[in-house]
PDB file of C-alpha atoms in Angstrom:
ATOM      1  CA  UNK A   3       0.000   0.000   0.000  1.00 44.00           C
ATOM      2  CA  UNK A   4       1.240   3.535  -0.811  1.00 46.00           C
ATOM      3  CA  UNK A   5       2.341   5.684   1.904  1.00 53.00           C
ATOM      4  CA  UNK A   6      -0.871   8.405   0.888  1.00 79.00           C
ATOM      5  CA  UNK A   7      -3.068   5.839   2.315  1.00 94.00           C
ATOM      6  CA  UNK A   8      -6.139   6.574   4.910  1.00 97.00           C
ATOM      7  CA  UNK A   9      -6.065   5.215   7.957  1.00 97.00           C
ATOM      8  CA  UNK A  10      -9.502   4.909   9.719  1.00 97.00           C
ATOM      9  CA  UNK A  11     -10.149   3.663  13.674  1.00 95.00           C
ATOM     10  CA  UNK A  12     -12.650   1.016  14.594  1.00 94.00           C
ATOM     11  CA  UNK A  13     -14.207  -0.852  17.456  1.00 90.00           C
ATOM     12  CA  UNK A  14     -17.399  -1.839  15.758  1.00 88.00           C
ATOM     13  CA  UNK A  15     -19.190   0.844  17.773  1.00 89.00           C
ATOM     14  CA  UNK A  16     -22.387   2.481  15.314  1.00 89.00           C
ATOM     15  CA  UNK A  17     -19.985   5.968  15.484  1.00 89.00           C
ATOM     16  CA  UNK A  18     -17.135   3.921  14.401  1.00 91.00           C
ATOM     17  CA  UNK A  19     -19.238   2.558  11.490  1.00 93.00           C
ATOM     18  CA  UNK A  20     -20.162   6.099  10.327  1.00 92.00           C
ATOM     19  CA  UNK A  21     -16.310   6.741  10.506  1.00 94.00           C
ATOM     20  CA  UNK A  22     -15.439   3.509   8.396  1.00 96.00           C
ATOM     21  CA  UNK A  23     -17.636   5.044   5.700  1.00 95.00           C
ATOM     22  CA  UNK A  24     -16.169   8.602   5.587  1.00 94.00           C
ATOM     23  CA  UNK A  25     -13.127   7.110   5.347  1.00 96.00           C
ATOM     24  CA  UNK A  26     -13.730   4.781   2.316  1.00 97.00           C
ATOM     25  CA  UNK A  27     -15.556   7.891   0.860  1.00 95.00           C
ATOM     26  CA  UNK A  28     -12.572   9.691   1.251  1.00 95.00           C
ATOM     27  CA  UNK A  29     -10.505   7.547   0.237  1.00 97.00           C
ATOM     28  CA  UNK A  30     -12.072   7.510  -3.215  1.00 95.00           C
ATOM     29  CA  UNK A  31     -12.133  10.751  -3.085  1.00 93.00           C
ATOM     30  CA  UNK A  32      -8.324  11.382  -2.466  1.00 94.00           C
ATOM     31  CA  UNK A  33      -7.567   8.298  -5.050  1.00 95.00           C
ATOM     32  CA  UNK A  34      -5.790   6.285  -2.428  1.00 96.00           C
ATOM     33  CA  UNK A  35      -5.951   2.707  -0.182  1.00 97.00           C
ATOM     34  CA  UNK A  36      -8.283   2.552   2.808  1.00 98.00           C
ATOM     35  CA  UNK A  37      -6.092   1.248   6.180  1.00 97.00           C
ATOM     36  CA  UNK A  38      -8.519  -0.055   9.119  1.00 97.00           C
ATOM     37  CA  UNK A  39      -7.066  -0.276  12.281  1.00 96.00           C
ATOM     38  CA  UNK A  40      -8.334  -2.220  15.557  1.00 94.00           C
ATOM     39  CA  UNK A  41      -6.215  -1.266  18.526  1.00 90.00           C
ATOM     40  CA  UNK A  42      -6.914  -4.434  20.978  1.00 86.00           C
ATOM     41  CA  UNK A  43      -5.014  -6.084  23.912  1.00 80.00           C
ATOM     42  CA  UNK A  44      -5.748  -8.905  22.079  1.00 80.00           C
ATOM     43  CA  UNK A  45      -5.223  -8.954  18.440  1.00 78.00           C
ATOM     44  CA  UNK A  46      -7.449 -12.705  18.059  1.00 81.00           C
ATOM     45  CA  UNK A  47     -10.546 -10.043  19.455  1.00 84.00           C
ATOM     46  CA  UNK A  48     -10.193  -7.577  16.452  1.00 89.00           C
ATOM     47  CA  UNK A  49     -10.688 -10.236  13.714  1.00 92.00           C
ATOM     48  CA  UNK A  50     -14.482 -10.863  13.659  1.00 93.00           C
ATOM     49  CA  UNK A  51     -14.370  -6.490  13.843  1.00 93.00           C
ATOM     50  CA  UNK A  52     -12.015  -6.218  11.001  1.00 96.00           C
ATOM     51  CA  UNK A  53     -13.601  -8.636   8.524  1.00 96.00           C
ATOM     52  CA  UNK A  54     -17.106  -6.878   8.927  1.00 96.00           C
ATOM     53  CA  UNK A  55     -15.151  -3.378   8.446  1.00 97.00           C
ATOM     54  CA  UNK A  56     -13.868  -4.649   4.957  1.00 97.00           C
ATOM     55  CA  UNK A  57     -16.920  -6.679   4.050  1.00 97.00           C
ATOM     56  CA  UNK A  58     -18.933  -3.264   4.587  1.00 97.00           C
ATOM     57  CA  UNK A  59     -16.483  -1.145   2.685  1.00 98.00           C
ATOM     58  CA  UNK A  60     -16.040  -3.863  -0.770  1.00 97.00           C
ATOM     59  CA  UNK A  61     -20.088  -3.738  -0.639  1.00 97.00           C
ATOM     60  CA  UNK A  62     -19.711   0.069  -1.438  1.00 96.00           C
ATOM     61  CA  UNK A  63     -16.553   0.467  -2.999  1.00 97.00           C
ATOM     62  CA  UNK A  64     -15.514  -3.187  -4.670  1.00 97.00           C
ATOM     63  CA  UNK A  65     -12.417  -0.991  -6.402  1.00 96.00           C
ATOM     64  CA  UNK A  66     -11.017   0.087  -2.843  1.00 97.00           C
ATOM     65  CA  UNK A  67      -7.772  -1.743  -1.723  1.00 97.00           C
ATOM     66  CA  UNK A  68      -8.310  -1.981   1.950  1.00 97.00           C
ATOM     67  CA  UNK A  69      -5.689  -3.310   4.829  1.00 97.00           C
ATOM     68  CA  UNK A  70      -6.557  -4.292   8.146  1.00 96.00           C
ATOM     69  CA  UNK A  71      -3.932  -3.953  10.932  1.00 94.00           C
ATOM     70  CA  UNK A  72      -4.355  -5.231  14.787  1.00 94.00           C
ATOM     71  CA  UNK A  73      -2.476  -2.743  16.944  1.00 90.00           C
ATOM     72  CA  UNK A  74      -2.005  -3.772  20.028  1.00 83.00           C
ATOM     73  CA  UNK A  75      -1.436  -1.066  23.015  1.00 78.00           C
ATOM     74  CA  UNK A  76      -3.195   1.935  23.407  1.00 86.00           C
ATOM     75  CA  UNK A  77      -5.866   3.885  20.618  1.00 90.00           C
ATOM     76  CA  UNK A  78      -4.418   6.897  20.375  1.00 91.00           C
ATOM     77  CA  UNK A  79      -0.624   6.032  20.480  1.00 92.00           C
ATOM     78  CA  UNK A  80      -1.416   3.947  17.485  1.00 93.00           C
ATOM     79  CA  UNK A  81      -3.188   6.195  15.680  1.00 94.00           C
ATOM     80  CA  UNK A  82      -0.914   8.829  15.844  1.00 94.00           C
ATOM     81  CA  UNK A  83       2.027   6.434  15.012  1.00 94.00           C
ATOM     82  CA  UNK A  84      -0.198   5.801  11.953  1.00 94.00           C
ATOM     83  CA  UNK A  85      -1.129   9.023  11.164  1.00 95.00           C
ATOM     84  CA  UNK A  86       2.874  10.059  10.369  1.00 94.00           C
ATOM     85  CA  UNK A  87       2.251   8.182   6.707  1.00 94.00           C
ATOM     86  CA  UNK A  88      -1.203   8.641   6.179  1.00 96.00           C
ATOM     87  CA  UNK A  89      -2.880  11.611   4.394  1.00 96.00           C
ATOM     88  CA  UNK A  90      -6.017  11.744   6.918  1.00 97.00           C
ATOM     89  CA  UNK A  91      -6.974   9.503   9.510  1.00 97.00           C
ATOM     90  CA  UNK A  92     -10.531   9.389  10.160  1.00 96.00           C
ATOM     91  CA  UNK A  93     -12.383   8.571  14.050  1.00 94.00           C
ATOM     92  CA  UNK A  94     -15.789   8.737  15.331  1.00 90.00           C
ATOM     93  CA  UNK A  95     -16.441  11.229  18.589  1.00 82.00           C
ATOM     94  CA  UNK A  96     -17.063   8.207  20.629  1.00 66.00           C
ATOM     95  CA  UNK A  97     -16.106   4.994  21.224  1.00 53.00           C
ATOM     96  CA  UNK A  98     -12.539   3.186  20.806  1.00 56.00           C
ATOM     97  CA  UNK A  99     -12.277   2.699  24.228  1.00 52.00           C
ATOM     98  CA  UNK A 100     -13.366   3.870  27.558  1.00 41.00           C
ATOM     99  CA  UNK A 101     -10.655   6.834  27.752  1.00 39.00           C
ATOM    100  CA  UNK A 102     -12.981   9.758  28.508  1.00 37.00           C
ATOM    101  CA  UNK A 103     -13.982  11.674  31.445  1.00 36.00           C
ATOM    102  CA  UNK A 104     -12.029  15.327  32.210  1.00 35.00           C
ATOM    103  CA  UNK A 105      -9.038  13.953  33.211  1.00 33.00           C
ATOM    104  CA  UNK A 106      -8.351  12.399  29.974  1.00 36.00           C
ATOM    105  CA  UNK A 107     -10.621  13.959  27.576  1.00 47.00           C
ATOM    106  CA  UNK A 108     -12.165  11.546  24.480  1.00 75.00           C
ATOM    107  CA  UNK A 109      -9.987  10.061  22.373  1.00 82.00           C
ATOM    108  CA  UNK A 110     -10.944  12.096  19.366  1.00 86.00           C
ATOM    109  CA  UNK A 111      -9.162  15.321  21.461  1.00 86.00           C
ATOM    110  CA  UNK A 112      -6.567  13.736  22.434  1.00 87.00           C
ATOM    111  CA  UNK A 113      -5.479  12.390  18.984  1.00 91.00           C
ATOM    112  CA  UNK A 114      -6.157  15.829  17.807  1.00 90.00           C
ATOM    113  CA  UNK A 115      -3.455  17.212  20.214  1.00 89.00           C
ATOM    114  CA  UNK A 116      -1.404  14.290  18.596  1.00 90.00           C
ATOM    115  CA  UNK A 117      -1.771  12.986  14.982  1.00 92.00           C
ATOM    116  CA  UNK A 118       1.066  14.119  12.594  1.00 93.00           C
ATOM    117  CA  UNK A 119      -1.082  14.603   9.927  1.00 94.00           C
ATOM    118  CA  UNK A 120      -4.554  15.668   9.153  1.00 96.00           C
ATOM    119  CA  UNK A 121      -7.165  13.959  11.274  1.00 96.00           C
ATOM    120  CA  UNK A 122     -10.992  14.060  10.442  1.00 96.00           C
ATOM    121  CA  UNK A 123     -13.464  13.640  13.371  1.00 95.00           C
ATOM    122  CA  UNK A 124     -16.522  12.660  12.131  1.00 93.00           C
ATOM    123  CA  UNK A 125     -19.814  14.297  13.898  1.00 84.00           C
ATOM    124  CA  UNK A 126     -23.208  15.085  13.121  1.00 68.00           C
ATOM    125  CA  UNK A 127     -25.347  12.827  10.542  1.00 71.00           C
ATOM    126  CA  UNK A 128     -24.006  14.060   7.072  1.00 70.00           C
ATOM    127  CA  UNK A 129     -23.814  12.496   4.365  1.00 70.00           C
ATOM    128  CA  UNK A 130     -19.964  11.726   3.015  1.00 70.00           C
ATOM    129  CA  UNK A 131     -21.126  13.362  -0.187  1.00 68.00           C
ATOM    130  CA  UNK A 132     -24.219  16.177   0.724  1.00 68.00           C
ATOM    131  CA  UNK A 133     -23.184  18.738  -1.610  1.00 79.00           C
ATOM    132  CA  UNK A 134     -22.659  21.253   1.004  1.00 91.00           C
ATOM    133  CA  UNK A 135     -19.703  24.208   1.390  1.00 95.00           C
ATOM    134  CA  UNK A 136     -16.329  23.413   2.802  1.00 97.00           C
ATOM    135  CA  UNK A 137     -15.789  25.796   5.724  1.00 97.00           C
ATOM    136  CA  UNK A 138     -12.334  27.235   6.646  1.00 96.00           C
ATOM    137  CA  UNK A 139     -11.512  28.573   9.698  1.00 94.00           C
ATOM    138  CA  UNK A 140      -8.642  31.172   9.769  1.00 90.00           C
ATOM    139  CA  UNK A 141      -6.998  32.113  12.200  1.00 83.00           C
ATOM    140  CA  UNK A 142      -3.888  33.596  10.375  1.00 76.00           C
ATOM    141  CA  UNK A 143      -2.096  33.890   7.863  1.00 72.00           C
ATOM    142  CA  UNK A 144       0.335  30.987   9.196  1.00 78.00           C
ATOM    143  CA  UNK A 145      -2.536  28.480   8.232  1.00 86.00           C
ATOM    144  CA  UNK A 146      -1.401  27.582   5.865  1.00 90.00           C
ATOM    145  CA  UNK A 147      -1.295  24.050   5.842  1.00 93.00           C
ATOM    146  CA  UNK A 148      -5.216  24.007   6.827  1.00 94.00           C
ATOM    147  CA  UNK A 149      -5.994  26.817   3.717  1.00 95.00           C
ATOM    148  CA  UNK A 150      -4.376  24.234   1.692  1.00 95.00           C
ATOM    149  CA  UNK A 151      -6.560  21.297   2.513  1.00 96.00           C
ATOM    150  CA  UNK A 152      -9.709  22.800   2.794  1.00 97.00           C
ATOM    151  CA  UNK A 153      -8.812  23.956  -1.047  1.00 97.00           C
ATOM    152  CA  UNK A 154      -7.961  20.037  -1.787  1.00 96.00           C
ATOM    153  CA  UNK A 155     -11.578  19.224  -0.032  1.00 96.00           C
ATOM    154  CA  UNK A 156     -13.422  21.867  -2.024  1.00 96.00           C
ATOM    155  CA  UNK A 157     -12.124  20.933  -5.237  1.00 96.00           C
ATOM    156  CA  UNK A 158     -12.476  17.248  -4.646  1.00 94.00           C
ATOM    157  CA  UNK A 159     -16.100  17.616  -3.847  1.00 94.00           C
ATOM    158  CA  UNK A 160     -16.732  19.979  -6.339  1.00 94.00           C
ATOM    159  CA  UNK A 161     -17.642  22.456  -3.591  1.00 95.00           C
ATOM    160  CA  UNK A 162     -17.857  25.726  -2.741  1.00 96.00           C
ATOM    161  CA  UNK A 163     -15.214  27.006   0.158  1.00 97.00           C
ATOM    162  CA  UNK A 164     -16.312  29.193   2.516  1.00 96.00           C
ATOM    163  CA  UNK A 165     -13.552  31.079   4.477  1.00 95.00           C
ATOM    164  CA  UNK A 166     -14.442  32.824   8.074  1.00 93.00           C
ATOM    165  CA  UNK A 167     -11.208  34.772   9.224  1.00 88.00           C
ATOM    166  CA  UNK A 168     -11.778  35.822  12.812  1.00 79.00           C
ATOM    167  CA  UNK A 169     -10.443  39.447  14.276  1.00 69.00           C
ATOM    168  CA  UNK A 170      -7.247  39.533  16.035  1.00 55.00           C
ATOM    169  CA  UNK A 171      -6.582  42.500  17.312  1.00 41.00           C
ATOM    170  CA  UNK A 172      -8.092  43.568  20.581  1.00 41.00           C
ATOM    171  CA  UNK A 173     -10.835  45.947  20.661  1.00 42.00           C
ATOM    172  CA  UNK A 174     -10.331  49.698  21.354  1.00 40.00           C
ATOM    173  CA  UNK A 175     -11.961  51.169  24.267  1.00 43.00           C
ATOM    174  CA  UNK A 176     -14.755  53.097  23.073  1.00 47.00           C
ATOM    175  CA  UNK A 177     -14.539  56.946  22.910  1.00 49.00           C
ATOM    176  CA  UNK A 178     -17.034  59.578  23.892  1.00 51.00           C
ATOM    177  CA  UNK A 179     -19.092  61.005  20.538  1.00 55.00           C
ATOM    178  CA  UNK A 180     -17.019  63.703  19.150  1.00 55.00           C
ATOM    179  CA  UNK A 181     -18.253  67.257  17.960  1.00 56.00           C
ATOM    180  CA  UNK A 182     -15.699  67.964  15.267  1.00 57.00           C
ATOM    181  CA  UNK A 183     -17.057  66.162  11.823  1.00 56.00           C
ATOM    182  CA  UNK A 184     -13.282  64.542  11.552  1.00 58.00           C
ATOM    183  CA  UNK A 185     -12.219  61.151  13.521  1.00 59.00           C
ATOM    184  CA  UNK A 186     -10.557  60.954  16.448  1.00 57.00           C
ATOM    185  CA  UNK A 187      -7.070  59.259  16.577  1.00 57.00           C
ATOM    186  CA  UNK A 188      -9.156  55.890  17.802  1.00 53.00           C
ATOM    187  CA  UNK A 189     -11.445  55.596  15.133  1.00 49.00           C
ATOM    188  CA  UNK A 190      -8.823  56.025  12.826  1.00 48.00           C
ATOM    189  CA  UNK A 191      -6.423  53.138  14.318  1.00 42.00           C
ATOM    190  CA  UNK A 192      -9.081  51.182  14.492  1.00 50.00           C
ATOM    191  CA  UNK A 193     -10.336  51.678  10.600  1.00 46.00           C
ATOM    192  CA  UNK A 194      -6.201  50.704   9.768  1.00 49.00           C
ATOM    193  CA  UNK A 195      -6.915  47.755  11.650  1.00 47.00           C
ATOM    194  CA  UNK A 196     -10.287  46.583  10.080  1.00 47.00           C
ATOM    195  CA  UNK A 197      -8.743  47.383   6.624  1.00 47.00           C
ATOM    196  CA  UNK A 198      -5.302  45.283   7.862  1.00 44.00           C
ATOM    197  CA  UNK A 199      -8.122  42.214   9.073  1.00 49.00           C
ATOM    198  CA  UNK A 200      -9.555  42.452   5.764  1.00 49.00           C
ATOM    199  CA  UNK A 201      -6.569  42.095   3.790  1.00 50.00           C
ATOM    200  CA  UNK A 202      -5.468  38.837   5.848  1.00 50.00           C
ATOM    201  CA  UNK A 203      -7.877  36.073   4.060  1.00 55.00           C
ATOM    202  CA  UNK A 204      -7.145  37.711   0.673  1.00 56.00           C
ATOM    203  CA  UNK A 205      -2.838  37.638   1.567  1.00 60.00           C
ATOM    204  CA  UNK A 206      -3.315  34.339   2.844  1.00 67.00           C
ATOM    205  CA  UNK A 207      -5.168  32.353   0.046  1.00 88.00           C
ATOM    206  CA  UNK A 208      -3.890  34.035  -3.379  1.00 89.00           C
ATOM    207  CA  UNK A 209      -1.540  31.892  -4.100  1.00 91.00           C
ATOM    208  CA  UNK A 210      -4.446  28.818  -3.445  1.00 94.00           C
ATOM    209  CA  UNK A 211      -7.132  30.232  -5.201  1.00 93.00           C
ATOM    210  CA  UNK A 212      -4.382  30.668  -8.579  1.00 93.00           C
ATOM    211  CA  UNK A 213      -3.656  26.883  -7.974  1.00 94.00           C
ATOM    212  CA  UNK A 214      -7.032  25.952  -7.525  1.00 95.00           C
ATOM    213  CA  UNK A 215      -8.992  28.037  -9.846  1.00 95.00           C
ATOM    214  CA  UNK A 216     -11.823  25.851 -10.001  1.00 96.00           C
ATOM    215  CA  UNK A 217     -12.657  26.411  -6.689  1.00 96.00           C
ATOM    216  CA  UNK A 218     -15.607  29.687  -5.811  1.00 96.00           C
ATOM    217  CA  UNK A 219     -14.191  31.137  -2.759  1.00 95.00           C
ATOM    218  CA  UNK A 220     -16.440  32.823  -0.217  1.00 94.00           C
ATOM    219  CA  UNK A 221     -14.551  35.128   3.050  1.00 91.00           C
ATOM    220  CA  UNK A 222     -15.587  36.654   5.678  1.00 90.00           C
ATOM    221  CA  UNK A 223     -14.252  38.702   8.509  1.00 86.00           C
ATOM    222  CA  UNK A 224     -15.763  38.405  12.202  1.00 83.00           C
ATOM    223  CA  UNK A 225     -15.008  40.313  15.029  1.00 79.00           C
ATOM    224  CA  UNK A 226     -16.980  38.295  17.678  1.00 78.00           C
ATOM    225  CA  UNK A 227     -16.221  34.558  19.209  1.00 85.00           C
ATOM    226  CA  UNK A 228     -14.584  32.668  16.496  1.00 85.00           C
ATOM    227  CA  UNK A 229     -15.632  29.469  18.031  1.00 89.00           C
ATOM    228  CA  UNK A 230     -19.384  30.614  18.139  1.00 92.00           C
ATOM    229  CA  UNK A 231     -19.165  31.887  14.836  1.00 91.00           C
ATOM    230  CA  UNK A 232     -18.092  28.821  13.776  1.00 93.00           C
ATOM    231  CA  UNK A 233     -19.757  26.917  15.102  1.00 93.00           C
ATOM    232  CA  UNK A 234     -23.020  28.094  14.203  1.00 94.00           C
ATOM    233  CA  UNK A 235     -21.941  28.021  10.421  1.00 94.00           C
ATOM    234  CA  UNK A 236     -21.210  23.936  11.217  1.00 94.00           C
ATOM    235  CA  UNK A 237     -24.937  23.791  10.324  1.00 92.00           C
ATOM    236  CA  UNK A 238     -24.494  24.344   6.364  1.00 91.00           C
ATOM    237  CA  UNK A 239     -21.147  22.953   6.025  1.00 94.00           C
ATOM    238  CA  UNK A 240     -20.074  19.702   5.018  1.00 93.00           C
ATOM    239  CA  UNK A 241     -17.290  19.347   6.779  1.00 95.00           C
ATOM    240  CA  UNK A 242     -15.203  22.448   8.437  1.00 96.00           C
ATOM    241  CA  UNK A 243     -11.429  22.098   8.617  1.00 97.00           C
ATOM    242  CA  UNK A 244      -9.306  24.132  11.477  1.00 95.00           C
ATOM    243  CA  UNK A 245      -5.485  24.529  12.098  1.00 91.00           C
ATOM    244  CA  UNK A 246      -4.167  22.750  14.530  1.00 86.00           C
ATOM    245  CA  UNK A 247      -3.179  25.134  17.353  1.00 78.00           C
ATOM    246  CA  UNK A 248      -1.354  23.460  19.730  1.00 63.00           C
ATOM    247  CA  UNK A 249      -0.590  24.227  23.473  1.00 61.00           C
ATOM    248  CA  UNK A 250       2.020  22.570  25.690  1.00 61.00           C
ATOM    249  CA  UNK A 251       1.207  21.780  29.424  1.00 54.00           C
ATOM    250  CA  UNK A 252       2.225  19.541  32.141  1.00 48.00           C
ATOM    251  CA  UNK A 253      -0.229  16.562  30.301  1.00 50.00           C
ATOM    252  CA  UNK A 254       1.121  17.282  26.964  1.00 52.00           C
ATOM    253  CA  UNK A 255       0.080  19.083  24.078  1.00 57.00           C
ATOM    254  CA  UNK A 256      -3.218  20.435  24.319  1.00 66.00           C
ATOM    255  CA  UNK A 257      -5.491  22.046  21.473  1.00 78.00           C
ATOM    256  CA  UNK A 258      -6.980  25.620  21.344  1.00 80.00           C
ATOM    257  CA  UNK A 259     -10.641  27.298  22.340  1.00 85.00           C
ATOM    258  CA  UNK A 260     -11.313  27.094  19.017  1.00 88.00           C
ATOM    259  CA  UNK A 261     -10.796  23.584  17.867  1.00 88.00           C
ATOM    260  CA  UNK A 262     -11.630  22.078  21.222  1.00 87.00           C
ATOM    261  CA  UNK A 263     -15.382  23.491  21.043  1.00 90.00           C
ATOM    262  CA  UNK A 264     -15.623  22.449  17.502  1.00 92.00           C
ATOM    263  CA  UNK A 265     -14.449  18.889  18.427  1.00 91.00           C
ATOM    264  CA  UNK A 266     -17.263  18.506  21.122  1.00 89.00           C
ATOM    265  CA  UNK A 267     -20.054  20.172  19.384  1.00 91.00           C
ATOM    266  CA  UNK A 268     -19.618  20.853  15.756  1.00 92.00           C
ATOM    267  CA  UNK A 269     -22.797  19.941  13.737  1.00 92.00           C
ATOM    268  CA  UNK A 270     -20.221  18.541  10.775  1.00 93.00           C
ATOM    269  CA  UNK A 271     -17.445  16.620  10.902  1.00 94.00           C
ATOM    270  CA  UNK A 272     -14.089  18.069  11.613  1.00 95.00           C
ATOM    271  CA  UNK A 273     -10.941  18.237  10.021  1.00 96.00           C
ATOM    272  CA  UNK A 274      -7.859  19.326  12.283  1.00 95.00           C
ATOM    273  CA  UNK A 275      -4.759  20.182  10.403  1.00 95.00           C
ATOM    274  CA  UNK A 276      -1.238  20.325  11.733  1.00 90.00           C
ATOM    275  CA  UNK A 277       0.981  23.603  11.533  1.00 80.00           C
ATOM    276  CA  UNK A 278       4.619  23.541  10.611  1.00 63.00           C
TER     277      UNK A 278
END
């Protein structure tokens, strides 16, 4: 198998179903091999789990090459190990394993704050293929790497992409109504800085919309909670993909507001990018 394949996590759980399926879908999709993986103590448990995985997936896509692998040790180790030579690994919100709680946060988080490479959570009740926009959420213009996918997603769905950039300068403390006609020195730092915001999405994705001209491109600038924002425009996309923004602590690396809302209670699946 190439190393551009897609590695998807099971545990014959319904959510882990739903992810088997995005993950052949996308598979097709990105023109590559499907990889199923089973993390067990056991490796005789994951059999009866793996053949049903690759039964269900010939039944839809008899073309697909898929490979089954029986990891044994712990889910999200594994799937970040695999994620290094894949070019998305796909999960469900739930299930492989009984690693949640606040102390240890689902495994879907967790392998966020982990995979090497793209990593789709799959949420919500969408259809792989529902015709619906690609939403990007920018941070920066050192997104790069999640601009460039959500581009590669649009275009391979024939979709639109929708960009929302989110303000990131802090606001200015408003200033008592003036009675000269002209601005005050606030108003007028704080037009520079709308126009600067504005100019961020366009700086950031001309050199992606002249490889992928194909693609319609929608942007908009926010001001208000970028995870709220996004969130509510979950509800039209078909799948929203976010930079990975990473924090260290004493646990290990942790993700940002932003993705960790989305993660929990995004009404489309997610993708989560890495930077750098």
């Amino acid at each position: 198998m190439t190393s551009h394949h897609i590695v998807v996590g099971v545990d014959g759980s319904l959510i882990s179903v739903r992810a088997l399926d995005w993950a052949a879908a996308e598979a097709v999709r990105h023109g590559t091999g499907l990889r199923v993986l089973y993390a067990v103590s056991d490796r005789d448990e994951a059999a009866p789990v793996l053949s049903s995985a690759v039964s269900r997936t010939h039944a839809r896509y008899p073309e697909l090459l898929v490979e089954t692998v029986a990891a044994e040790g712990g889910v999200v180790r594994s799937l970040a190990r695999e994620s290094a030579a894949a070019a998305l690994t796909v999960v469900g919100t739930r299930g492989l394993g009984a690693l949640t709680g606040p102390a240890l946060g689902s495994v879907s988080s967790r392998l966020a704050a982990l995979a090497q490479g793209p990593l789709l959570v799959v949420r919500g009740d969408h259809p792989c293929d529902d015709g619906q926009d690609v939403l990007l959420g920018l941070a920066d213009d050192t997104d790069t790497q999640a601009a460039a996918y959500a581009f590669q997603e649009a275009e391979r769905r024939g979709a639109r992409l929708c960009v929302l950039h989110s303000w990131s300068h802090r606001r200015i403390t408003p200033e008592l109504p003036s009675l000269m006609s002209t601005r005050s020195p606030g108003q007028d730092h704080e037009a520079r800085e709308a126009r600067a915001e504005e100019t961020v999405p366009r700086y950031a994705l001309t050199r992606l919309r002249d490889r992928h001209p194909g693609v319609t491109v929608e942007t908009r600038t926010v001001r208000a909670d970028p995870a709220a924002e996004l969130l509510a425009a979950t509800r039209e996309a078909a799948v929203v993909v976010i930079g990975a923004h990473r924090r260290t602590s004493v646990l290990g690396p942790r993700l940002g507001p932003v993705a960790h809302t989305l993660l929990r209670r995004a009404h489309c699946p997610v993708v989560v990018v890495p930077q750098g």
